[in-house]
Coordinates of C-alpha atoms and ligand atoms in Angstrom, one line a residue:
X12 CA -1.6 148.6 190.7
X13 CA -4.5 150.0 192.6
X14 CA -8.0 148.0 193.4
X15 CA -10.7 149.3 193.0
X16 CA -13.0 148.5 195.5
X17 CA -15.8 150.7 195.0
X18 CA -18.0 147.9 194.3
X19 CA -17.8 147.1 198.0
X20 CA -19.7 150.0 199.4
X21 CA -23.6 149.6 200.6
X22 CA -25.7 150.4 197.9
X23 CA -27.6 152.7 200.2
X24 CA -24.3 154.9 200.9
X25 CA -23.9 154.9 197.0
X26 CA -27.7 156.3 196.4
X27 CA -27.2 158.7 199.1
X28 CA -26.8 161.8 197.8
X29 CA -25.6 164.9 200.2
X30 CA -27.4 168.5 200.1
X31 CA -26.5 170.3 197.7
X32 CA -26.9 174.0 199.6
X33 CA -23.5 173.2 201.3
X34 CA -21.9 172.3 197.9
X35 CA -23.9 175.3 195.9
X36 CA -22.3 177.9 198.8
X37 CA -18.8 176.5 198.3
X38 CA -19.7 176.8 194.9
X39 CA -20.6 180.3 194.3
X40 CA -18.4 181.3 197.2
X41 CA -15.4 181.8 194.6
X42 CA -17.0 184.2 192.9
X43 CA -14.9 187.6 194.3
X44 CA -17.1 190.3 196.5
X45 CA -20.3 188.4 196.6
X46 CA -22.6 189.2 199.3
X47 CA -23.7 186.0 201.0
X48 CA -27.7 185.4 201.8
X49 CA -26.4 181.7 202.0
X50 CA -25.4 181.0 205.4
X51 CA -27.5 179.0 207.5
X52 CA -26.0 179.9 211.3
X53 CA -25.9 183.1 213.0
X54 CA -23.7 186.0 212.5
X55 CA -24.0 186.8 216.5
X56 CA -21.2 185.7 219.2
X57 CA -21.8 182.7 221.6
X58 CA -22.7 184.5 224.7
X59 CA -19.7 185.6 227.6
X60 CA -21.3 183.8 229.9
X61 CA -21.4 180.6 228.0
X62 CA -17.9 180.8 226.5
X63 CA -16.4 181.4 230.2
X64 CA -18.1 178.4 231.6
X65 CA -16.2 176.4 228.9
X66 CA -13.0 178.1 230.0
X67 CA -13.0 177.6 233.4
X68 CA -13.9 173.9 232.2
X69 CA -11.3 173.7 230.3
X70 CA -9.2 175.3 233.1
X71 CA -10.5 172.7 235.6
X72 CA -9.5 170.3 233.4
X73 CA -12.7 168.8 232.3
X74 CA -11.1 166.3 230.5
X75 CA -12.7 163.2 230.4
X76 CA -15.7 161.2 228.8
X77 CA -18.8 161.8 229.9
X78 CA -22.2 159.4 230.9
X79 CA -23.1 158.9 226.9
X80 CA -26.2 159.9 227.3
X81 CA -24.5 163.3 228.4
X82 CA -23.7 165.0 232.1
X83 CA -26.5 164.5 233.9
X84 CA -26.1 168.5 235.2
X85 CA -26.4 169.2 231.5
X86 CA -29.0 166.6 230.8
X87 CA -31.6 168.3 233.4
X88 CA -30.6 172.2 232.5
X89 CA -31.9 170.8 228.9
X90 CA -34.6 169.2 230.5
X91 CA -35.8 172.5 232.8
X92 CA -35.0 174.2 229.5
X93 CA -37.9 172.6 227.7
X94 CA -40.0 172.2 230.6
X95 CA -40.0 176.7 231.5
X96 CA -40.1 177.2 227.5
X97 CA -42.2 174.8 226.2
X98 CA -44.4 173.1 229.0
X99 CA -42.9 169.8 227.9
X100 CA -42.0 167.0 230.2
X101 CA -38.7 165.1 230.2
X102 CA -37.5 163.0 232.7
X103 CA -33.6 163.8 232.1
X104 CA -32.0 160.7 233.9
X105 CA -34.6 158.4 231.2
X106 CA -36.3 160.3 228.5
X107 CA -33.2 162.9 227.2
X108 CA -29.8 162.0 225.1
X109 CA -26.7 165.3 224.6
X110 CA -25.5 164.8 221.4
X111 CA -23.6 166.5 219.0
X112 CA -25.9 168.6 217.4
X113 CA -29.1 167.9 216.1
X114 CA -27.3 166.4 212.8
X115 CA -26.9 163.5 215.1
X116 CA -29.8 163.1 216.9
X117 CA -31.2 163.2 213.0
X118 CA -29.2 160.2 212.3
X119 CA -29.5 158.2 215.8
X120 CA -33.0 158.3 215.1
X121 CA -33.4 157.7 211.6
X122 CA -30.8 154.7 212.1
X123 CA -33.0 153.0 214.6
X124 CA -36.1 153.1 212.8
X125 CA -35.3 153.3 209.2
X126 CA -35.3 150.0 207.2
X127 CA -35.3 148.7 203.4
X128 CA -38.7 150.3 202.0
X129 CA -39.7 152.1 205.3
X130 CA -42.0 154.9 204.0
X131 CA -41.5 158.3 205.6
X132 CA -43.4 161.5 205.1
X133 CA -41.5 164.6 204.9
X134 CA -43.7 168.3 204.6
X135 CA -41.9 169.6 202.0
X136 CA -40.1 172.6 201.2
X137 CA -37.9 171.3 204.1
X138 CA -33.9 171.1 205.6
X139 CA -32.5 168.3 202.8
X140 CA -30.3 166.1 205.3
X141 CA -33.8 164.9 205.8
X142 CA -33.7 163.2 202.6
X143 CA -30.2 162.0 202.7
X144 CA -30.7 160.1 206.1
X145 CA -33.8 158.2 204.6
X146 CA -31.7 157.5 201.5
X147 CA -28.9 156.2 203.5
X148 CA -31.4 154.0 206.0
X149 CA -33.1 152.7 202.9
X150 CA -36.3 154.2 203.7
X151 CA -39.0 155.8 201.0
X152 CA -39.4 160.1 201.0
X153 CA -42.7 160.4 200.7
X154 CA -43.0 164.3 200.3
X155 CA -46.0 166.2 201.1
X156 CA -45.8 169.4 199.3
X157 CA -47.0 172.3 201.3
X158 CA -46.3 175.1 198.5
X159 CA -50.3 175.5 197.6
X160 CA -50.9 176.3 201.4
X161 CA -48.2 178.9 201.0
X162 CA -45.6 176.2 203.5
X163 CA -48.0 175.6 205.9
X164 CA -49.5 171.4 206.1
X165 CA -52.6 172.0 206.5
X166 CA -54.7 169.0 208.4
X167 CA -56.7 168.4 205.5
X168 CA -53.7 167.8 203.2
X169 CA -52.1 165.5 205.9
X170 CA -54.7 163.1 206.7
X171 CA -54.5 163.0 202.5
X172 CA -51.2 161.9 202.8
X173 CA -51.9 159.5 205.7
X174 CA -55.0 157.7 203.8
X175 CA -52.5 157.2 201.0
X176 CA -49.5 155.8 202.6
X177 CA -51.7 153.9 205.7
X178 CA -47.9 152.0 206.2
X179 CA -45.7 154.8 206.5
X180 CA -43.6 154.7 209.6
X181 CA -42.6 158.5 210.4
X182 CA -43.4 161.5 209.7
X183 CA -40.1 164.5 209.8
X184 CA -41.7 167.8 210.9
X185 CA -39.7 171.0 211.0
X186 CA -41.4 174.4 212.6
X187 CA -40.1 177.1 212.5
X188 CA -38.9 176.7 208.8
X189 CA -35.7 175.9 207.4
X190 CA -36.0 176.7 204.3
X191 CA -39.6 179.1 204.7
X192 CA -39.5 180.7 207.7
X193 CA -42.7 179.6 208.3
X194 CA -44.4 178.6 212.0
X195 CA -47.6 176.4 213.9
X196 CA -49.4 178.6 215.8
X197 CA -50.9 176.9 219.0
X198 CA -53.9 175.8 217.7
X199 CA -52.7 174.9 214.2
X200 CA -50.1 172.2 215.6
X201 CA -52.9 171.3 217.9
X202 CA -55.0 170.0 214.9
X203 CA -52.3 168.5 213.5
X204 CA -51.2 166.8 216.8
X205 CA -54.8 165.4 216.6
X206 CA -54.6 163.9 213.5
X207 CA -51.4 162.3 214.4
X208 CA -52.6 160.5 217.5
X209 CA -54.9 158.6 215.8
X210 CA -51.9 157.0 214.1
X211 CA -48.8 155.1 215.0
X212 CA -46.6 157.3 213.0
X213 CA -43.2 158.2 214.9
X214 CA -43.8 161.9 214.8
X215 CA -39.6 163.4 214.4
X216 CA -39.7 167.0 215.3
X217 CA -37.1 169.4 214.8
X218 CA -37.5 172.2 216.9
X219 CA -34.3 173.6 216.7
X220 CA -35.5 177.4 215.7
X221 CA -37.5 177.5 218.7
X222 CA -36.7 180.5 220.2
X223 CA -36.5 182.2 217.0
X224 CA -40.2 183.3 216.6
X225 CA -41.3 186.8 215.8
X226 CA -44.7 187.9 217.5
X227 CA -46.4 184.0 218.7
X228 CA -44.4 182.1 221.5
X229 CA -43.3 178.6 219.8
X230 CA -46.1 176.0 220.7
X231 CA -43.9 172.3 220.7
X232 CA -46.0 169.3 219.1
X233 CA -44.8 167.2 222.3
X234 CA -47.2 169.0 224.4
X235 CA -49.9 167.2 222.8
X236 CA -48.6 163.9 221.6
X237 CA -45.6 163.4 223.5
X238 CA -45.7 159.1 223.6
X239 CA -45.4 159.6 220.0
X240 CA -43.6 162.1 219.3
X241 CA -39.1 162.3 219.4
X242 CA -38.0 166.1 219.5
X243 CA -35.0 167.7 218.9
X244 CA -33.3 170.8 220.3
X245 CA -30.3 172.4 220.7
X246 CA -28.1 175.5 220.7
X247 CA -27.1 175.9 217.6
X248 CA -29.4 178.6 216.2
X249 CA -30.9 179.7 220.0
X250 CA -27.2 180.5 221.3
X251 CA -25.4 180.9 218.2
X252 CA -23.2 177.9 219.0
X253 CA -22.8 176.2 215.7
X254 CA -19.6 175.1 216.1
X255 CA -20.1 173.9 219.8
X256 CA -22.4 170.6 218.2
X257 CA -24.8 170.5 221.3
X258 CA -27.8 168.6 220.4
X259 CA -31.1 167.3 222.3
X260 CA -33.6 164.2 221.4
X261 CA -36.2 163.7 224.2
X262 CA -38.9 161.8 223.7
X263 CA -40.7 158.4 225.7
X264 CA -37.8 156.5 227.5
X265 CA -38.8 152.8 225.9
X266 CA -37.8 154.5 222.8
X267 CA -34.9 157.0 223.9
X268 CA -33.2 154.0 225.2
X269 CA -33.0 152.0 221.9
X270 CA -32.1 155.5 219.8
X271 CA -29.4 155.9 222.4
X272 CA -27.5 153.1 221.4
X273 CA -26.9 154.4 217.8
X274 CA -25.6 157.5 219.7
X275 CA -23.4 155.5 222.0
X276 CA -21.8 153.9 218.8
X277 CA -21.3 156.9 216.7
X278 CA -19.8 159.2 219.1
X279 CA -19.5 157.7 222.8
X280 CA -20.3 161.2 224.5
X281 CA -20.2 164.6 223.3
X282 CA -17.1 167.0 224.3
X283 CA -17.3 167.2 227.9
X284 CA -16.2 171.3 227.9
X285 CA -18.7 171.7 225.5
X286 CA -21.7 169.9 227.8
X287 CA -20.6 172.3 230.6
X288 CA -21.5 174.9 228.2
X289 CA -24.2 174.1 227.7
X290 CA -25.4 173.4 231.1
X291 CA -24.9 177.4 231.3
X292 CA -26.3 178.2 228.3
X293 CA -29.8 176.2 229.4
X294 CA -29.7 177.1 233.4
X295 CA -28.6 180.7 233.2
X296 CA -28.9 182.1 229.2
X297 CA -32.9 181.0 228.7
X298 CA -33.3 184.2 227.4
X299 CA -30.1 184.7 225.4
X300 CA -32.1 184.9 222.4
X301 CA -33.9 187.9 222.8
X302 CA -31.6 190.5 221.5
X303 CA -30.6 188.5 218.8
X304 CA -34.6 188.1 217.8
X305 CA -34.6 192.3 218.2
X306 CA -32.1 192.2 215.6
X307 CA -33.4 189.3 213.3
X308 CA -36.8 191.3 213.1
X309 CA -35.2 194.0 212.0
X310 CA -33.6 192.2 209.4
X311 CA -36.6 190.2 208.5
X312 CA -39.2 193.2 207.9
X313 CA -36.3 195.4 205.6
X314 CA -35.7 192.2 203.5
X315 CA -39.1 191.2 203.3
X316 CA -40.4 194.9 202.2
X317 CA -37.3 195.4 199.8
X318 CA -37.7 191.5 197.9
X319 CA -42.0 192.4 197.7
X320 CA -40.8 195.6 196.0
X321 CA -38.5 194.4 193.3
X322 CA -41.3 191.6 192.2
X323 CA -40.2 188.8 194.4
X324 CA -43.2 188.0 196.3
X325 CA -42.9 186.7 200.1
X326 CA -44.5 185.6 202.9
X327 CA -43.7 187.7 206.3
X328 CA -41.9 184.6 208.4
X329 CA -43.0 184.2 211.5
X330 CA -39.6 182.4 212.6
X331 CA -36.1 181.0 211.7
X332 CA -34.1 183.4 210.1
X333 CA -34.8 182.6 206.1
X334 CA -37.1 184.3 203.1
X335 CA -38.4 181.7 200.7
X336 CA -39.1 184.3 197.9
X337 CA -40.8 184.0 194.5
X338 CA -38.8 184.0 191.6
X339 CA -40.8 187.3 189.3
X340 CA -42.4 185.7 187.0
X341 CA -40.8 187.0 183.7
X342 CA -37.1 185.5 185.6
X343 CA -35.6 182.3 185.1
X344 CA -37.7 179.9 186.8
X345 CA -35.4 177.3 187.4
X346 CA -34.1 178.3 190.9
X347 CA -30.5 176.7 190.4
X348 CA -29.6 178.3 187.0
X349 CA -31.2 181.5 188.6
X350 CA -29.0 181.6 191.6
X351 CA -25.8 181.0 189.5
X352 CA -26.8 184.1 187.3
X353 CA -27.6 186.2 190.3
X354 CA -24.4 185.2 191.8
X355 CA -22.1 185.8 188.6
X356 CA -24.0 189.3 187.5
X357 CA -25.4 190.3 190.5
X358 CA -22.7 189.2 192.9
X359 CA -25.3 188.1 195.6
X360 CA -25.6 184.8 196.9
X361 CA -28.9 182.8 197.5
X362 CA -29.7 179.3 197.7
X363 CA -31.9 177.8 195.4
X364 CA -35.5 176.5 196.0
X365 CA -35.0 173.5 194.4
X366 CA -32.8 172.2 197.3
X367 CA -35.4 171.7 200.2
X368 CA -37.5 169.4 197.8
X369 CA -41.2 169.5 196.1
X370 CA -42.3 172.7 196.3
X371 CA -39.6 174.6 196.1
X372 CA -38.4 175.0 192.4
X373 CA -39.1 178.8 191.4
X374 CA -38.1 180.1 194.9
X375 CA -35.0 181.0 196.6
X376 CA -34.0 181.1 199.8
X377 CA -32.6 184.0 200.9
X378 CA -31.0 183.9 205.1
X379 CA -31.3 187.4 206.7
X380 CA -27.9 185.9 209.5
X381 CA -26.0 188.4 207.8
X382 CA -26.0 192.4 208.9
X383 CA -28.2 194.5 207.6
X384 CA -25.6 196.8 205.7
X385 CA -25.0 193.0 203.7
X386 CA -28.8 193.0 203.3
X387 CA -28.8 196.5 202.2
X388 CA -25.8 196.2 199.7
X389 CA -27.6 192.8 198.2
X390 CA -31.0 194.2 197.6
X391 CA -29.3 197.5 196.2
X392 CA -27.1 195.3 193.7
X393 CA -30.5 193.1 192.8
X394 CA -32.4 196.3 192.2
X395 CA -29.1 197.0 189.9
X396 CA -29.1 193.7 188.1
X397 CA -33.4 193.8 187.4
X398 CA -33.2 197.4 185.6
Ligands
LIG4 C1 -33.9 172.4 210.4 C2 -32.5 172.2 210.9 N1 -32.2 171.2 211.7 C3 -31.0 170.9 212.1 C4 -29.9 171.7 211.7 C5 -28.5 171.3 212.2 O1 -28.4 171.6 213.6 P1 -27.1 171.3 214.4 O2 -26.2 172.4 214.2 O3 -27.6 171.2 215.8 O4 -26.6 170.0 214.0 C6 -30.1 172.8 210.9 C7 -29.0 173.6 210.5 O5 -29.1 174.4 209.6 C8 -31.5 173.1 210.5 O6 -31.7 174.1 209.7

């Protein structure tokens, strides 16, 4: 006779619900010779250089745990990292945490300032765990949607939102886009830096597509407001090194301290091979990205140009590697049930809008991390599937 015991679990862990794009991918990923716009990491290796440095730790049998807070050799690569790319300052022996990816700096944080009823504003489209972190801390999504500025906040929309929840907590920026592609310029996060200082929100940024910017150099938000703000990095989308979960959160050290507790307690330290890694990857690959941001505008302008001419309209992102793309209006404009048709007929894969939040329903995201004969073949087969 089994218990069940389900009556147990937090009612917070219950309501939480998990992002659908993983489970939509899985999903439509059954269906035989689709061509996948889906993915959400890079399609290029991890750099030689990198990879051998884990090796030869390996090799050297780097084998053992780490300070938790990271290797301090890796810990102030990150932090020269920031300071040569981004003109940000982080003391890396008090103000910077390795973790294993930003999926856990995104949950370190939210766990140490998320409570019952905490009200958190979230720009919206935007990257769903997001929502299932404030839903497991208990905390209130208050979205902002962006969609009417075509995914941009604007400053006149945020102080809106700030005059209307005066109590909120935090506020979860993302630039560039995931799911729009879309970017700050300098001055543009400079306004909205300014409105932000006036308050005591915990500005989150996640920075993580920060070397992927097409044309304007990436402008952080820490530059301006950085007693305020807790950024994340990482090498996940710079390096292609999804799979090596290396993370950053920096931010003021009164407040790096306390998040780096939660870390302590979910993972101890991160894999030590992995941190050595990454100490290459930060001291001696800052500019690893470039060739694959040759190739990702390549990608970019062809899918752009070829979704604008079969009616779905598009803005030209200005980072990431994602198209948020109009449905045509005389489609299906519910984004899931669209996707599943596309995916079944067409045999192309695309996430739907609906996924990143308000804003997004009637859009889909299409990720251009996937060759350019892929992108070919899929716009060929949508053509195909619209006559
Ligand atoms: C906006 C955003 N933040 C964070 C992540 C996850 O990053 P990591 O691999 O470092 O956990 C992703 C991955 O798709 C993302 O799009």
């Amino acid at each position: 006779m089994h218990k069940n015991l389900k009556d147990k679990i937090k009612p917070d862990v219950l309501r939480t619900q998990l992002s659908n794009i993983y489970g939509f991918s899985e999903k439509i990923s059954k269906i035989p010779d689709l061509v996948k716009l889906t993915l959400g990491e890079p399609d290029f290796a991890t750099p030689k250089h990198v990879k051998q440095a884990a090796i030869a730790a390996i090799d050297d049998d780097e084998s053992h745990y780490t300070a938790t807070w990271g290797r301090i050799e890796t810990r102030k690569a990150a932090a020269d990292f920031l300071k040569n790319k981004y003109d940000v300052d982080y003391d890396p022996e008090t103000q910077l945490v390795i973790t294993n990816g930003v999926t856990e700096a995104m949950y370190d944080t939210l766990a140490t300032f998320i409570e019952e009823g905490d009200e958190v504003l979230v720009p919206t489209p935007t990257f769903s765990v997001y929502y299932s972190l404030i839903d497991l801390n208990g905390g209130k999504l208050i979205q902002i949607n962006t969609q009417p500025d075509d995914f941009l906040l604007t400053p006149e929309r945020l102080q809106k939102a700030i005059a209307e929840h005066p109590n909120a907590k935090m506020i979860i920026l993302n630039f560039p886009s995931n799911p729009t592609g879309r970017t700050y310029s300098a001055s543009e996060i400079q306004m909205i830096a300014e409105i932000l200082a006036k308050t005591d929100l915990i500005v989150v940024s996640d920075e993580i597509y920060s070397e992927l910017t097409y044309g304007q150099k990436h402008t952080s938000i820490a530059r301006f407001i950085p007693d305020q703000t807790i950024l994340f990095n990482g090498l996940s989308k710079s390096h292609a090194m999804t799979g090596w979960r290396i993370g950053i959160f920096a931010g003021p050290a009164n407040l790096v301290e306390q998040i780096a507790k939660v870390h302590e307690l979910v993972t101890t330290s991160v894999m030590t091979a992995a941190q050595v890694a990454a100490e290459e990857a930060f001291a001696n690959g800052q500019d690893d990205a470039l060739p694959m941001v040759k190739q990702y505008i390549k990608r970019r302008d062809y899918l752009h140009e070829g979704l604008e001419k079969l009616g779905f309209k598009n803005e030209l992102p200005e980072g990431a590697f994602y198209i948020f793309a109009k449905i045509p209006a005389d489609l299906n404009q519910n984004s899931y049930d669209f996707c599943i048709e596309v995916a079944e007929k067409a045999k192309v894969g695309m996430i739907p809008g609906s996924s990143f939040g308000a804003g997004g329903e009637g859009y889909v995201r299409l990720s251009y991390a996937t060759s350019l004969d892929n992108i070919k073949e899929a716009l060929n087969r949508l053509q195909k599937y619209l006559d």
